[in-house]
Amino acid sequence: MNNFNQEFPEFLKNFEQNLKHLFQEKHDIDQLSLQRGLPPELLKEIMDHVPLSVAIPSAFGGRGSKVKECLGILSAASYESLSLSLTFGINIALFLEPVAKYGNEEIKQGIFDRFLHEQNMGGLMITEPNFGSDALNMRTTNVATEEGYKIKGTKHWQGLTGMANYWIVATRNEGNDASLSRDIDFFVCDDTKPDQKITVEEYYDNAGLYLIPYGLNQLDLNVPKNHKLQPETTGIKMMLDILHRSRMQFPGMGMGFIKRMLDEAYNQCNNRKVGIGNLLGMDNVKFQISRLQAAYTICSAMCAKSSSISGIENNLATEGLEANTMKTVVTDFMQEAAQLLVQLSGAKGYRTTHIGGRGIMDSRPFQIFEGSNEMLYAQIGEMIIKAMKKQKQPQLYQYLKDFPLTSKATDHFKQELSFNPDEQLSQRKMVDLGRIVARIICVGYVIELGEKGFRKELVANCIIMLQQEVASLITSLRFNNAVIEVSDYHMDSLWLDFA
């Protein structure tokens, strides 16, 4: 077992070396990824290094719940396996940090001890079959009893289904008249206790992330009073704080993954001979590698920013703009990075046993879970339009120039942003606006990272890449497209009749 008193660079280096040995030497991750689940002996060897100690406060024997360390562990894991990194991400952001911040003091030490010494895991249950992103209308109920609370309901698509030892379960209080509270309550459930045992009805055939079990869960539980999480104000704000903090940890999972895609792509292009040279001698290949380097730079900047703002000592309930920006942009770049690697790898990349082909399917759900990217981009657009109206500032450039998150970046986009967006933007245009603003916020992060000494060529190239992307998105935003679907489209549209 690792010494928690080690300086973090040494702790991280030992963990990285262990993962490399386990995934590239002792076991073959390419072959392991063809089957579902992680072999128990391999998981034990990984967990022997107690990586989740980074998310446990030092008062309870952990490394201190420092964001920088959490992101470092997530990045180390995702370089070898995105599934492993998400497993850690679920444990850290959706269980350990919420328990550390909102859990009853009476239960914390017992829970954290089992993570530190018994390799336990935990997850979060919010989503229901009929209520995905519409979480506030969930139907899982809690009713107070003499001993604690009775919880009943159905949850699904929880990562680590049937595998986690602990769950935080989101519910709504049921009144005497069977009405449900508008607020949300969260409870810690210990799946090893008979009266808190969650029944897995079905395991899903998830198309990617084979190492993580997902499924359908039935809940009929009795939990003690002190297992209820204690919000600072309301349960909804507690949920927003938890989800926003989780979204701000996505760059940790993206970091190692994007770096691996970049390293693999560079090696492929350097070693693949074409004529008298190699693939790197081709202009479009240089452009594609530069896109990967831009993703690497943006993700690095996000990790640095997240490390300074997303600790459990901060309440992130109102920080939706930055949380949505980090989650959407990094997951878009994760998917693009995998697509680029497969494209550069040719036919061999299109295999589950190739990290690129696997990466396409493994990174795709990151654009969907914890809020689909289109929904989160629309929310960003709505926040900006609402703030512009409040300030009576109709021009996008003038507003963003004075807005703290974009003030450093706007001069790179002055020409493109000098227009007045329609106050009544359609939803599709809100998504475009959100994409634009999110990327400009990211340029601000990159500039800040450059000011700290990050490689200046990477910073300069990244800004140019984002300038091109924003220019394209603004063209889309300003293009008048109000096309809607054609009903009964199959009428008069069979090509065989016209050939």
PDB file of N, CA, C and O in Angstrom, residues 158 172 186:
ATOM      1  N   GLN A 158     -26.709   3.877 -14.147  1.00  0.00           N
ATOM      2  CA  GLN A 158     -25.713   4.273 -13.157  1.00  0.00           C
ATOM      3  C   GLN A 158     -24.416   3.503 -13.422  1.00  0.00           C
ATOM      4  O   GLN A 158     -24.427   2.271 -13.452  1.00  0.00           O
ATOM      5  N   ARG A 172     -37.347  12.172  -3.840  1.00  0.00           N
ATOM      6  CA  ARG A 172     -38.224  13.277  -3.442  1.00  0.00           C
ATOM      7  C   ARG A 172     -39.095  12.792  -2.287  1.00  0.00           C
ATOM      8  O   ARG A 172     -39.551  11.647  -2.287  1.00  0.00           O
ATOM      9  N   PHE A 186     -31.025  13.542  -0.766  1.00  0.00           N
ATOM     10  CA  PHE A 186     -30.013  12.536  -1.107  1.00  0.00           C
ATOM     11  C   PHE A 186     -29.702  11.681   0.118  1.00  0.00           C
ATOM     12  O   PHE A 186     -29.585  12.195   1.232  1.00  0.00           O
TER      13      PHE A 186
END
